[in-house]
XYZ file of N, CA and C in Angstrom:
375
model
N 74.201 59.022 114.869
C 73.476 59.840 113.720
C 73.496 60.503 112.630
N 72.655 61.130 114.101
C 72.533 63.223 114.257
C 73.451 62.825 114.815
N 74.454 62.491 115.772
C 75.444 63.836 116.067
C 75.757 63.708 114.482
N 76.100 63.118 113.623
C 77.307 63.298 111.873
C 75.869 63.729 110.906
N 74.157 64.419 111.632
C 74.053 65.292 110.534
C 73.892 66.872 111.088
N 73.849 67.227 113.044
C 74.686 68.397 113.201
C 75.677 68.776 113.360
N 76.846 67.506 112.632
C 78.715 68.474 112.716
C 78.344 68.698 111.007
N 77.363 68.342 110.387
C 77.394 68.634 109.389
C 76.594 70.013 108.691
N 75.356 69.322 109.447
C 75.147 71.342 109.330
C 75.518 72.468 110.301
N 76.735 72.020 111.418
C 77.322 73.005 111.330
C 78.532 73.527 111.152
N 79.712 73.106 110.057
C 80.209 73.246 109.482
C 79.456 73.846 107.733
N 78.055 73.843 107.315
C 77.943 74.137 105.800
C 77.668 76.062 107.171
N 76.946 75.988 107.778
C 76.430 77.385 108.194
C 78.060 77.897 109.134
N 78.997 77.410 109.056
C 79.987 78.235 109.279
C 80.962 78.835 107.544
N 80.887 77.402 106.977
C 80.969 78.142 105.739
C 80.673 79.239 105.082
N 79.187 79.251 104.847
C 78.290 79.996 104.810
C 78.291 81.606 105.363
N 78.538 81.033 106.817
C 79.202 83.077 107.318
C 80.423 83.037 106.967
N 81.526 83.017 106.954
C 83.479 82.767 106.442
C 83.209 83.237 105.115
N 81.884 82.912 103.685
C 81.853 83.393 102.982
C 81.333 84.580 102.742
N 80.424 85.007 103.367
C 79.585 86.347 103.328
C 80.696 87.210 104.103
N 81.725 87.405 104.796
C 82.902 87.452 106.037
C 83.724 87.876 105.136
N 84.034 86.877 104.049
C 85.763 87.205 103.850
C 85.284 88.446 103.161
N 86.818 88.324 102.892
C 87.044 89.747 101.928
C 88.717 89.142 101.020
N 88.480 87.833 99.812
C 89.730 88.231 99.815
C 90.866 89.382 98.902
N 92.332 88.753 99.157
C 93.070 89.590 99.083
C 93.002 89.890 98.421
N 92.295 90.283 96.986
C 92.968 91.035 95.319
C 91.360 91.982 96.016
N 90.577 92.291 96.463
C 89.438 92.860 97.260
C 90.217 93.357 98.761
N 90.515 94.980 98.275
C 90.400 96.509 99.783
C 88.714 96.795 99.481
N 88.294 96.375 100.517
C 86.930 97.184 100.800
C 86.693 98.261 102.356
N 86.271 99.064 101.132
C 86.082 100.635 101.104
C 85.071 101.700 102.016
N 85.555 102.126 103.309
C 84.616 102.057 103.824
C 84.151 103.496 102.955
N 83.059 104.345 103.207
C 83.159 105.465 102.561
C 83.587 106.976 102.402
N 84.256 106.778 103.017
C 84.866 108.366 103.929
C 86.643 107.925 102.331
N 86.701 106.732 102.942
C 87.932 105.758 102.011
C 87.884 105.997 100.550
N 86.737 105.732 100.156
C 85.593 105.542 98.830
C 86.257 106.343 98.129
N 85.345 107.685 98.975
C 85.089 109.103 98.072
C 87.091 109.866 97.787
N 86.849 109.457 98.674
C 89.291 109.862 98.677
C 89.353 109.457 97.597
N 89.161 108.671 96.561
C 90.173 106.855 95.605
C 89.379 107.116 94.447
N 88.364 107.244 94.424
C 87.638 107.060 92.807
C 87.656 107.881 91.896
N 87.097 109.228 92.599
C 88.606 110.060 91.089
C 89.099 110.409 90.160
N 90.386 109.480 91.622
C 91.491 108.697 90.525
C 91.726 107.540 89.569
N 90.059 107.052 89.482
C 90.176 105.880 88.731
C 89.338 105.817 88.249
N 88.668 104.514 88.013
C 87.649 103.822 87.029
C 86.402 103.861 88.491
N 84.824 104.729 87.609
C 84.009 104.165 89.370
C 83.288 103.444 88.400
N 82.743 101.825 88.542
C 82.206 101.307 88.147
C 80.615 99.859 88.788
N 79.693 101.012 88.394
C 78.233 100.353 88.972
C 77.436 99.450 88.885
N 77.726 98.721 89.307
C 77.341 96.627 88.285
C 76.335 96.485 88.621
N 75.234 97.321 89.356
C 73.951 96.949 89.867
C 72.805 96.944 88.018
N 72.511 95.929 87.929
C 71.014 96.122 86.616
C 70.599 98.090 86.462
N 70.502 98.012 84.690
C 70.861 99.114 84.388
C 69.620 99.884 85.054
N 68.127 99.428 84.973
C 67.014 99.864 86.121
C 67.518 100.002 87.498
N 68.342 99.972 88.484
C 68.625 100.467 89.185
C 69.717 101.888 88.738
N 70.379 101.675 88.688
C 71.665 103.056 88.117
C 70.354 103.886 87.993
N 70.222 104.334 87.015
C 68.443 104.540 87.080
C 68.090 105.063 88.040
N 68.047 104.647 89.017
C 66.664 105.073 89.652
C 67.924 105.836 90.696
N 69.380 105.741 89.876
C 70.175 106.408 91.450
C 71.036 106.147 91.432
N 72.852 107.037 90.721
C 73.898 106.267 90.938
C 75.318 107.601 91.915
N 76.211 107.075 91.778
C 77.216 108.263 92.574
C 77.476 108.113 91.635
N 77.600 109.771 91.546
C 77.591 110.896 90.518
C 79.473 110.772 89.989
N 79.435 110.503 88.863
C 80.707 109.995 88.717
C 81.454 108.508 87.473
N 80.187 107.860 88.332
C 80.052 106.208 87.989
C 79.839 106.149 86.625
N 80.451 105.067 85.751
C 79.078 103.775 85.164
C 78.943 102.998 85.392
N 77.922 102.488 84.350
C 77.474 100.722 84.422
C 77.425 99.570 83.367
N 78.166 98.972 84.146
C 78.420 97.932 84.279
C 77.928 96.543 84.995
N 76.993 96.443 84.358
C 75.736 95.565 84.876
C 77.288 94.125 85.324
N 76.687 94.027 86.480
C 76.975 92.361 87.127
C 76.831 90.994 85.451
N 75.984 91.421 85.577
C 74.891 90.741 84.090
C 75.278 90.836 82.968
N 76.404 90.822 82.092
C 77.166 92.389 81.068
C 78.329 92.634 81.616
N 78.461 91.694 82.437
C 80.383 92.202 82.682
C 81.855 90.749 82.157
N 80.755 89.739 81.505
C 81.128 88.934 80.454
C 81.286 89.338 79.710
N 80.672 89.806 78.324
C 81.014 90.859 77.069
C 81.425 92.195 77.473
N 81.298 92.940 77.999
C 81.420 94.232 78.218
C 83.542 94.519 78.632
N 83.559 93.593 79.616
C 85.102 93.647 80.144
C 85.758 94.030 79.605
N 86.517 94.266 78.519
C 87.114 95.131 77.866
C 86.653 96.534 78.100
N 86.412 97.318 78.086
C 86.026 98.069 79.213
C 86.254 98.319 80.191
N 87.103 97.761 80.818
C 87.569 98.002 82.444
C 88.827 97.929 81.582
N 89.526 99.197 81.603
C 90.775 99.353 81.867
C 91.892 99.081 83.120
N 92.866 98.061 82.394
C 94.152 96.961 83.655
C 94.786 97.811 84.526
N 94.865 99.122 84.028
C 96.163 99.678 84.042
C 95.766 101.189 85.294
N 94.450 100.916 85.579
C 93.951 102.047 86.974
C 93.289 101.127 87.285
N 93.485 101.654 88.879
C 92.709 100.723 89.977
C 90.227 101.302 89.548
N 90.366 100.445 89.998
C 88.430 99.266 89.790
C 88.039 99.981 90.813
N 86.569 100.875 91.013
C 86.741 101.070 92.255
C 84.853 100.754 92.157
N 84.400 99.156 92.408
C 83.071 98.830 91.977
C 82.523 99.310 93.495
N 81.041 99.445 92.887
C 79.588 99.020 93.780
C 78.490 98.833 93.056
N 77.265 98.091 94.180
C 76.374 97.184 94.040
C 75.033 98.291 94.783
N 74.107 97.391 94.977
C 73.496 97.863 96.241
C 73.642 97.272 96.944
N 73.981 96.109 97.997
C 74.595 96.362 99.080
C 76.165 95.610 99.000
N 77.407 94.687 97.918
C 78.554 94.390 97.920
C 78.775 93.377 97.578
N 77.119 92.377 97.951
C 77.278 90.995 96.496
C 78.457 90.923 95.329
N 77.287 92.038 94.083
C 77.230 91.783 93.107
C 78.713 92.112 93.199
N 79.468 93.038 94.252
C 80.840 93.677 93.276
C 81.749 93.626 94.062
N 81.085 92.416 95.238
C 82.533 91.147 95.585
C 82.533 90.509 94.474
N 81.149 89.367 93.428
C 81.174 88.969 92.336
C 82.368 89.847 90.850
N 81.478 91.026 90.913
C 82.256 91.646 89.857
C 84.100 91.531 89.947
N 84.688 91.907 91.886
C 86.131 92.129 91.695
C 86.951 90.942 91.038
N 86.226 89.883 91.614
C 86.172 88.078 91.115
C 86.614 88.077 90.107
N 85.343 87.653 89.100
C 85.610 87.583 87.946
C 86.627 89.128 87.251
N 87.173 90.009 87.288
C 88.079 90.861 86.473
C 89.455 90.050 87.274
N 89.742 90.241 88.001
C 90.857 89.913 88.093
C 91.907 88.504 88.274
N 90.137 87.483 87.771
C 90.406 86.363 87.093
C 90.815 86.255 85.816
N 89.470 86.808 85.331
C 89.000 86.529 83.212
C 90.343 87.719 83.113
N 90.382 89.346 83.766
C 91.213 90.489 82.896
C 91.867 91.032 83.353
N 92.269 90.272 84.646
C 93.279 90.511 84.868
C 94.405 92.511 85.405
N 92.917 92.775 86.085
C 92.843 93.872 86.944
C 93.940 93.155 88.180
N 94.992 94.393 88.832
C 95.173 94.022 89.682
C 94.754 94.980 90.818
N 94.359 96.098 90.638
C 93.289 97.266 91.737
C 92.512 96.764 91.677
N 91.726 96.662 92.662
C 90.585 96.677 92.885
C 89.273 96.699 94.595
N 88.762 98.757 94.469
C 88.001 98.419 95.592
C 86.409 98.224 94.993
N 85.878 97.864 96.406
C 84.708 98.141 96.508
C 84.204 99.127 98.470
N 82.866 99.505 97.696
C 82.125 100.023 98.732
C 81.634 98.914 99.926
N 81.971 99.856 101.216
C 81.433 98.690 102.325
C 79.876 98.987 102.218
N 79.013 98.019 102.664
C 77.599 98.327 102.563
C 77.183 98.433 101.440
N 77.378 99.130 100.510
C 76.972 99.442 98.832
C 75.756 100.170 99.202
N 76.056 101.196 98.045
C 74.420 101.945 97.102
C 72.851 101.956 99.254
N 72.967 101.018 99.124
C 72.312 101.798 100.203
C 73.149 102.401 101.235
N 73.745 102.583 101.871
C 74.594 102.622 102.761
C 75.362 104.007 102.001
N 75.252 104.141 100.435
C 76.520 105.926 101.039
C 74.894 107.008 100.541
N 75.933 108.240 101.546
C 74.963 109.240 102.177
C 75.950 110.138 100.933
N 76.067 109.729 99.912
C 77.502 111.348 99.493
C 76.137 111.679 98.093
N 76.665 112.660 97.297
C 76.002 112.788 95.969
C 75.832 111.314 94.867
N 74.617 111.907 94.448
C 73.414 110.824 93.471
C 73.167 112.290 92.546
N 73.467 110.346 91.763
C 72.491 111.799 90.118
C 71.337 110.369 89.858
N 70.644 111.407 89.349
C 68.945 110.085 88.949
C 68.939 110.238 88.088
N 68.806 109.442 86.500
C 68.155 109.905 84.847
C 67.173 110.311 85.578
């Protein structure tokens, strides 16, 4: 009986690690260097909450918080690439999944490590 519990626990840990580091096929993770090369020709969206955005954001980005994505998804054009970022990468992955499934966006990229790893130009409100 104890062996089964350990196997279940091991399976849950493996699943959690896989889920954390797996990048879906519809989402491309970019280094800061590659992100900078492409985001000027695309829609740059910060999916953090407004308070986080006002504390500092990538120059040229607009704020569509993940918590408002359902209501504001029509603001995202499907005919242009979408570059997403959040604080660490978790919310931008969620936003990418949502935009792919509900809005049909085909070209989605997100910043590896999120805003906390960003060393480029920022703007504060």
